[in-house]
Tab-separated table of C-alpha atoms in Angstrom:
chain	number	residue	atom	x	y	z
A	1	UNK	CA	-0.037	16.487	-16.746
A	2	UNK	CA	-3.092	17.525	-18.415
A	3	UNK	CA	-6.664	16.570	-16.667
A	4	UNK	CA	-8.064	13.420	-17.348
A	5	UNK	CA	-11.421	13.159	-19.114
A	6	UNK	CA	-11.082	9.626	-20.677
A	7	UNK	CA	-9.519	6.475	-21.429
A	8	UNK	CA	-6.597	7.393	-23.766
A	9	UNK	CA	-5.053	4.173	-24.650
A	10	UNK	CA	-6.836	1.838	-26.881
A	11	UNK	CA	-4.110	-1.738	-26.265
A	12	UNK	CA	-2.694	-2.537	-23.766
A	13	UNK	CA	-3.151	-1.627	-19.939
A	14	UNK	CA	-4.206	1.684	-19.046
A	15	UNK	CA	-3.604	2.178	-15.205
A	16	UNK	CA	-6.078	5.028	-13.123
A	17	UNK	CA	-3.929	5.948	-10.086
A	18	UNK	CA	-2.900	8.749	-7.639
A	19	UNK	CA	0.240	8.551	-5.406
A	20	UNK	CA	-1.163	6.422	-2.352
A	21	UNK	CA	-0.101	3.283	-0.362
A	22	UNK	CA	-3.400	1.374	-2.769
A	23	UNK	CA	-1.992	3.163	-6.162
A	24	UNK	CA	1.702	1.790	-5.444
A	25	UNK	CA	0.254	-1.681	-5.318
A	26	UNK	CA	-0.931	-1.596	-9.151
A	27	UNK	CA	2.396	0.930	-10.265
A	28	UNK	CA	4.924	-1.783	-8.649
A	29	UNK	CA	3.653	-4.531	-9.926
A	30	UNK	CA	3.000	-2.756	-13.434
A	31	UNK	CA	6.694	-1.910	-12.940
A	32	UNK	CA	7.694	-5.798	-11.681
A	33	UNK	CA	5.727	-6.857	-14.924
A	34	UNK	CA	7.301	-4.749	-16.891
A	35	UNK	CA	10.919	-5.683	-16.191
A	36	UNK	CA	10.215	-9.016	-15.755
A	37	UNK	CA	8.559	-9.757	-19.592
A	38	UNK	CA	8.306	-6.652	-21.210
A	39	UNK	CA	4.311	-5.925	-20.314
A	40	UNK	CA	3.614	-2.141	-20.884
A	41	UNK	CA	1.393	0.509	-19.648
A	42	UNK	CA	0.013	3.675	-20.167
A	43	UNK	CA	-0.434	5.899	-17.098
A	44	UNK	CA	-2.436	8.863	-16.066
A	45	UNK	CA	-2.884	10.397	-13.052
A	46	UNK	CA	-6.040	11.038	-11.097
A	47	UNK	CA	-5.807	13.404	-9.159
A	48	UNK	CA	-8.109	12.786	-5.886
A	49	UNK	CA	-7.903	16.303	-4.482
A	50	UNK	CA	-9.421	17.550	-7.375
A	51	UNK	CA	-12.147	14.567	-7.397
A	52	UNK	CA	-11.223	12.978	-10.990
A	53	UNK	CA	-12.350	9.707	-9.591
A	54	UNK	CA	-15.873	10.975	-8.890
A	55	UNK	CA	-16.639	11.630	-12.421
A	56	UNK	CA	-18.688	9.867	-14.774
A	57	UNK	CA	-15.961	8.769	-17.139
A	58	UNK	CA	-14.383	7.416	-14.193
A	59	UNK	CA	-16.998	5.775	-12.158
A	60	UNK	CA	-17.987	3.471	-15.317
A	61	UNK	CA	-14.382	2.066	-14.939
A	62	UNK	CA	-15.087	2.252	-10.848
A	63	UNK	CA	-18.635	2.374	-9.990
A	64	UNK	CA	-17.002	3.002	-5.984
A	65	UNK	CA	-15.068	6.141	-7.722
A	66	UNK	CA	-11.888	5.317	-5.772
A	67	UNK	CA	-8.347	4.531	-7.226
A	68	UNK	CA	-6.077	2.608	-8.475
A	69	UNK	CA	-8.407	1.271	-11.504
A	70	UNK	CA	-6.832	-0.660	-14.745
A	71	UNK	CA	-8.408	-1.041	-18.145
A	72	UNK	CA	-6.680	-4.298	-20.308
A	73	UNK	CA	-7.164	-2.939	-24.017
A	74	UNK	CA	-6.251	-6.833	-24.962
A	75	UNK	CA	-8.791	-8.268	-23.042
A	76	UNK	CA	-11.609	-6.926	-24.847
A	77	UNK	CA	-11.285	-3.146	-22.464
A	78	UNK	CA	-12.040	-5.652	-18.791
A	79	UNK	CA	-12.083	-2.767	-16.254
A	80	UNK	CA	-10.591	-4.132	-12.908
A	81	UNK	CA	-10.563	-2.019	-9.588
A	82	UNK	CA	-9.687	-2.685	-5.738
A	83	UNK	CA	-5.770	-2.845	-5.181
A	84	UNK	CA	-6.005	-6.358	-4.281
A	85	UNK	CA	-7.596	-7.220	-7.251
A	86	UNK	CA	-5.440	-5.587	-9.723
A	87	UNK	CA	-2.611	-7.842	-7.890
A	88	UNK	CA	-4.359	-10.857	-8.368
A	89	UNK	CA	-5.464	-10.235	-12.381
A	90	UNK	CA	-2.732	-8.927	-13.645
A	91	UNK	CA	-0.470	-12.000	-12.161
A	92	UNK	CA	-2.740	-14.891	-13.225
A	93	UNK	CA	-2.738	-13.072	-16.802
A	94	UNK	CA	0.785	-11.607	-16.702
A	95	UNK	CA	3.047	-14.149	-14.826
A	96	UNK	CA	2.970	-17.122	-16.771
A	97	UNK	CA	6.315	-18.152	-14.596
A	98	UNK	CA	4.622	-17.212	-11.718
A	99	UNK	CA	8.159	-15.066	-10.611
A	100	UNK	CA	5.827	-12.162	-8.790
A	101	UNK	CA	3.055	-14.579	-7.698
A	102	UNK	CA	2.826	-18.329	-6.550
A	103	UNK	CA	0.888	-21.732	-9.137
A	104	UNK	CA	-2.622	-22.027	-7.966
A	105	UNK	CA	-1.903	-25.879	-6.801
A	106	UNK	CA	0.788	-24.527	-4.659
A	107	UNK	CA	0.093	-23.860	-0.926
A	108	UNK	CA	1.939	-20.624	-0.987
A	109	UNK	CA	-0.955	-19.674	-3.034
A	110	UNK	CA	-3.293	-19.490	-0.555
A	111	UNK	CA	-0.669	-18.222	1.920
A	112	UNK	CA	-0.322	-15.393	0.017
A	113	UNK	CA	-4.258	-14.781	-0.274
A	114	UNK	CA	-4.396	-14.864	3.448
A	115	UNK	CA	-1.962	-12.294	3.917
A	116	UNK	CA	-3.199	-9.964	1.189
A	117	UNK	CA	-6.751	-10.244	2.615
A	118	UNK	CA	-5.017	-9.540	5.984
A	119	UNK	CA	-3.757	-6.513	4.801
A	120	UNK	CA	-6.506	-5.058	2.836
A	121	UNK	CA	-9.038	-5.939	5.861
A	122	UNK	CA	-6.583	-4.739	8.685
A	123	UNK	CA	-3.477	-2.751	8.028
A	124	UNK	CA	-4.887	-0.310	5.724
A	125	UNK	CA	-8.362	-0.039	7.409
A	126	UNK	CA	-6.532	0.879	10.281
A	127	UNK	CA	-3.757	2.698	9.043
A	128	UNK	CA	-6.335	4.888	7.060
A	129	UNK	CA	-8.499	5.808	10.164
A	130	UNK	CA	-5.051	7.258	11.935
A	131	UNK	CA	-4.043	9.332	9.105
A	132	UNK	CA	-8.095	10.551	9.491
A	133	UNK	CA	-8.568	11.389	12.747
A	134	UNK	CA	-5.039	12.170	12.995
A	135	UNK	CA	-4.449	14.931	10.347
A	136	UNK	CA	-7.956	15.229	8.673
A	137	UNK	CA	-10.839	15.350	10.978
A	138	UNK	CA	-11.437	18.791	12.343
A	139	UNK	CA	-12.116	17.547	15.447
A	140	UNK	CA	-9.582	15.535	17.528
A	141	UNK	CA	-11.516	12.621	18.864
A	142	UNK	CA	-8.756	11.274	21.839
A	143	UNK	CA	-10.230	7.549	22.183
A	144	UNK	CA	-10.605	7.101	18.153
A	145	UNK	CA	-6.532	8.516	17.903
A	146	UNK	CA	-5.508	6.109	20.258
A	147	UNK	CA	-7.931	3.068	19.013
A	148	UNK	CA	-6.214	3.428	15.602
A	149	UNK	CA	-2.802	3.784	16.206
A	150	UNK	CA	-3.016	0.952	18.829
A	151	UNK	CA	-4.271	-1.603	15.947
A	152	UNK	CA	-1.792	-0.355	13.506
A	153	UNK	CA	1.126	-0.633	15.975
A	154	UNK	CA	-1.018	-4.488	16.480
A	155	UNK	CA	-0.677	-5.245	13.275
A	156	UNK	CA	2.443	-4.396	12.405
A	157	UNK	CA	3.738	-6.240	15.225
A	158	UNK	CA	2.350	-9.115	13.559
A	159	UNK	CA	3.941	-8.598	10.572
A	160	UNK	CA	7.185	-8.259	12.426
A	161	UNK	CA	7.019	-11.794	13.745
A	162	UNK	CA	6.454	-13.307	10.703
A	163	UNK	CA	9.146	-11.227	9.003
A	164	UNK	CA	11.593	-11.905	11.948
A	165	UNK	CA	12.884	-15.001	10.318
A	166	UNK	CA	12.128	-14.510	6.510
A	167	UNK	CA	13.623	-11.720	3.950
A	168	UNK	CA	9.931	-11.898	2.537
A	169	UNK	CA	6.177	-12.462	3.503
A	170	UNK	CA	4.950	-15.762	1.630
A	171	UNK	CA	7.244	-18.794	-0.505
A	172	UNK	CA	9.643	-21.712	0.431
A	173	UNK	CA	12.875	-21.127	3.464
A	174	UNK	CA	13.145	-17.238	3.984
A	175	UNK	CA	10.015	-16.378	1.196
A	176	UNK	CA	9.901	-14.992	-2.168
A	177	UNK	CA	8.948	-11.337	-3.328
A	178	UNK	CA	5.631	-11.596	-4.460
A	179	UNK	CA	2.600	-9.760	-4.468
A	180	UNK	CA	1.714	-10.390	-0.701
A	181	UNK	CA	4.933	-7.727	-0.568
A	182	UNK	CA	3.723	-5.339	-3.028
A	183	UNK	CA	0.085	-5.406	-1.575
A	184	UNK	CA	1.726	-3.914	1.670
A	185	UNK	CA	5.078	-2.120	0.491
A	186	UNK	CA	2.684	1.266	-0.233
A	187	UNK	CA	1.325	1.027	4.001
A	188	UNK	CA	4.764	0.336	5.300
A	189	UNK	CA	6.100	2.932	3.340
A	190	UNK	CA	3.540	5.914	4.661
A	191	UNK	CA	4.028	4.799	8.278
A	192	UNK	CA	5.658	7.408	9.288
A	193	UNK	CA	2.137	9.780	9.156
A	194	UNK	CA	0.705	7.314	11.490
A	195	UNK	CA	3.491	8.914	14.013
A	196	UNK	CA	4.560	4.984	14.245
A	197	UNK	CA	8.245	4.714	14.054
A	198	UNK	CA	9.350	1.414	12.075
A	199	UNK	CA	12.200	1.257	14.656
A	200	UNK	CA	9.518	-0.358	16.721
A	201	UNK	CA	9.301	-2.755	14.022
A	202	UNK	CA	13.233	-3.703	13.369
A	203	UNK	CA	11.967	-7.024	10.929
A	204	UNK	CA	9.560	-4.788	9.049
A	205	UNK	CA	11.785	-2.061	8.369
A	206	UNK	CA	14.801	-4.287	7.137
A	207	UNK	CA	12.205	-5.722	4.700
A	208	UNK	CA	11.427	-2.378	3.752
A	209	UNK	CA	15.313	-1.504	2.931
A	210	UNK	CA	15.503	-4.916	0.919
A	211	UNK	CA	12.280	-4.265	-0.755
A	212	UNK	CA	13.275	-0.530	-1.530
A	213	UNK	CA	16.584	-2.008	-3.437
A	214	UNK	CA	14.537	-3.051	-6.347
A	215	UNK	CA	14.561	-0.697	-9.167
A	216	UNK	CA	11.538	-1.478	-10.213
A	217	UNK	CA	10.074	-0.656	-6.555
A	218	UNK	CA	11.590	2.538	-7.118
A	219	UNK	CA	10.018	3.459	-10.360
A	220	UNK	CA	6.385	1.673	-8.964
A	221	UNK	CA	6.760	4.866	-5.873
A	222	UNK	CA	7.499	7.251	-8.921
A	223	UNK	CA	4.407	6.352	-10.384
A	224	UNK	CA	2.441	9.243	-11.442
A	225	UNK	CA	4.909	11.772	-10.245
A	226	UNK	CA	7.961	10.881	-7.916
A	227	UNK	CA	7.903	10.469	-4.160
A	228	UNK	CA	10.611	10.680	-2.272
A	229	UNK	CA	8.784	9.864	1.170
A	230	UNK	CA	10.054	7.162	2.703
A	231	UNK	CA	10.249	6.318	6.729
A	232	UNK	CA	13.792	5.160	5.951
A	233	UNK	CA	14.774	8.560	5.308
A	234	UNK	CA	14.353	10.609	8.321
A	235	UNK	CA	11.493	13.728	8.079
A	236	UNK	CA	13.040	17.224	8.018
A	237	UNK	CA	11.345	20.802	8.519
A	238	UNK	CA	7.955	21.334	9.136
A	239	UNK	CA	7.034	17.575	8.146
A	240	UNK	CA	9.286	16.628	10.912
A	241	UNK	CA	7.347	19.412	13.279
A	242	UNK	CA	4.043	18.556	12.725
A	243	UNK	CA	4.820	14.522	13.066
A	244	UNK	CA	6.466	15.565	16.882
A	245	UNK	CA	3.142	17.659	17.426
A	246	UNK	CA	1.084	14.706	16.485
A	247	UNK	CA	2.808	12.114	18.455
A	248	UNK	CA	2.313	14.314	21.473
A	249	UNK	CA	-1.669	14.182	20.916
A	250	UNK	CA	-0.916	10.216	20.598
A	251	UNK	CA	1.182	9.936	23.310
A	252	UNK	CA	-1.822	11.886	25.502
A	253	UNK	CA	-4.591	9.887	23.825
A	254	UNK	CA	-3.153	6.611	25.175
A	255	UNK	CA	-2.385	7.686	28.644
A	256	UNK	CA	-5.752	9.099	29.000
A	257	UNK	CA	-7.294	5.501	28.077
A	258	UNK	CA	-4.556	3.193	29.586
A	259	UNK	CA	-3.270	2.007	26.005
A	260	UNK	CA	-0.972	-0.460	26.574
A	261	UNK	CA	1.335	-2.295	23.413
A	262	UNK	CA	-0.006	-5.451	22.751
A	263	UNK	CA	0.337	-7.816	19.402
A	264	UNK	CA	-1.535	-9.949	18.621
């Protein structure tokens, strides 16, 4: 895939992503849209190693040079960024039957806005600061390590009540798919570099497996380049080896503050 230095579509939506848990929001529900009524996309990939997203071309789409970013060629090129945002725009212009999203008029509605703001303000905030201290920051901070994994492990117990009961997070009886599933589906998915195990989390990880059945999820994780990293497949080699390595530091980090499990 050639580098990016533009917009290259000129109808249509033109989606700016990278494979991450906030890219797979806007490529599943591209994907969701797609089989559903027929809505396509151009895709390139933005590669954030390399700092694509900090370029000018890119930063007038995103002035906060992050992705996933969409362009809507039919809506007179409306540049929309933020994950959460994509979800909501592209529904309330793309899913006139409302099959991926919930009628404004109907409580589910705003049950699905609370959980979506739930996970953008918790679950990846905190899910984001493990994989940092964790794996990125040169120094290993023990009270930050053990301050982050103890929130995500909080809120994903939370997640596991309300998915104790319910195939899916927001609608009518046992829920709908919708996009308060796709916000989170790219989080759950990278768990396993927290050094979380989902078994933990028995609700959350049979949503996962039901979730993961739709093709269309499949093809939204393949989006730009496949993935095949999933905590429902156990890790092998030296992914497996560093993860055990990690959870050690973890496991050391809590007893040396007196973590103890609690949600919420």
């Amino acid at each position: 895939m050639a580098r990016p230095t533009g917009l290259i579509a000129s109808k249509g939506i033109e989606l700016l992503t990278w494979n991450t848990p906030n890219g797979y929001k806007a490529s599943i529900l591209l994907e969701e849209l797609k089989e559903a009524y027929g809505l396509q996309y151009t895709t390139q990939g933005i590669n954030i190693l390399q700092n694509i997203q900090k370029e000018p071309w890119f930063t007038a789409i995103n002035p906060n040079g992050r992705i996933p970013a969409i362009v809507d060629h039919d809506n007179g090129g409306l540049a929309v960024f933020e994950g959460n945002a994509i979800l909501s725009y592209l529904t309330r212009r793309y899913d006139p039957d409302h099959r991926l999203s919930f009628a404004q008029d109907d409580d589910d509605y705003t049950r699905a806005e609370s959980w979506i703001g739930w996970q953008h303000g918790g679950v990846s905030p905190y899910q984001g600061q493990v994989n940092h201290f964790l794996r990125y920051a040169k120094e290993k901070i023990p009270y930050a390590i053990q301050r982050y994994v103890g929130e995500t492990e909080r809120v994903y117990g939370v997640l596991d009540a309300r998915l104790k009961d319910r195939d899916y997070i927001v609608g009518p009886d046992r829920g709908k798919y919708s996009i308060a599933d796709i916000a989170l589906l790219g989080w759950v998915n990278a768990i396993d570099f927290t050094t979380v195990s989902l078994d933990q989390f028995p609700a959350v990880k049979a949503w996962l497996a039901r979730c993961w059945q739709r093709p269309a999820v499949q093809r939204g994780f393949s989006v730009p380049s496949p993935s095949s990293s999933s905590p429902l497949k156990p890790q092998e080699g030296e992914a497996a080896e560093k993860t055990r390595e990690l959870k050690k530091l973890v496991d050391q980090a809590k007893e040396q503050y007196g973590y103890k499990y609690t949600s919420p």
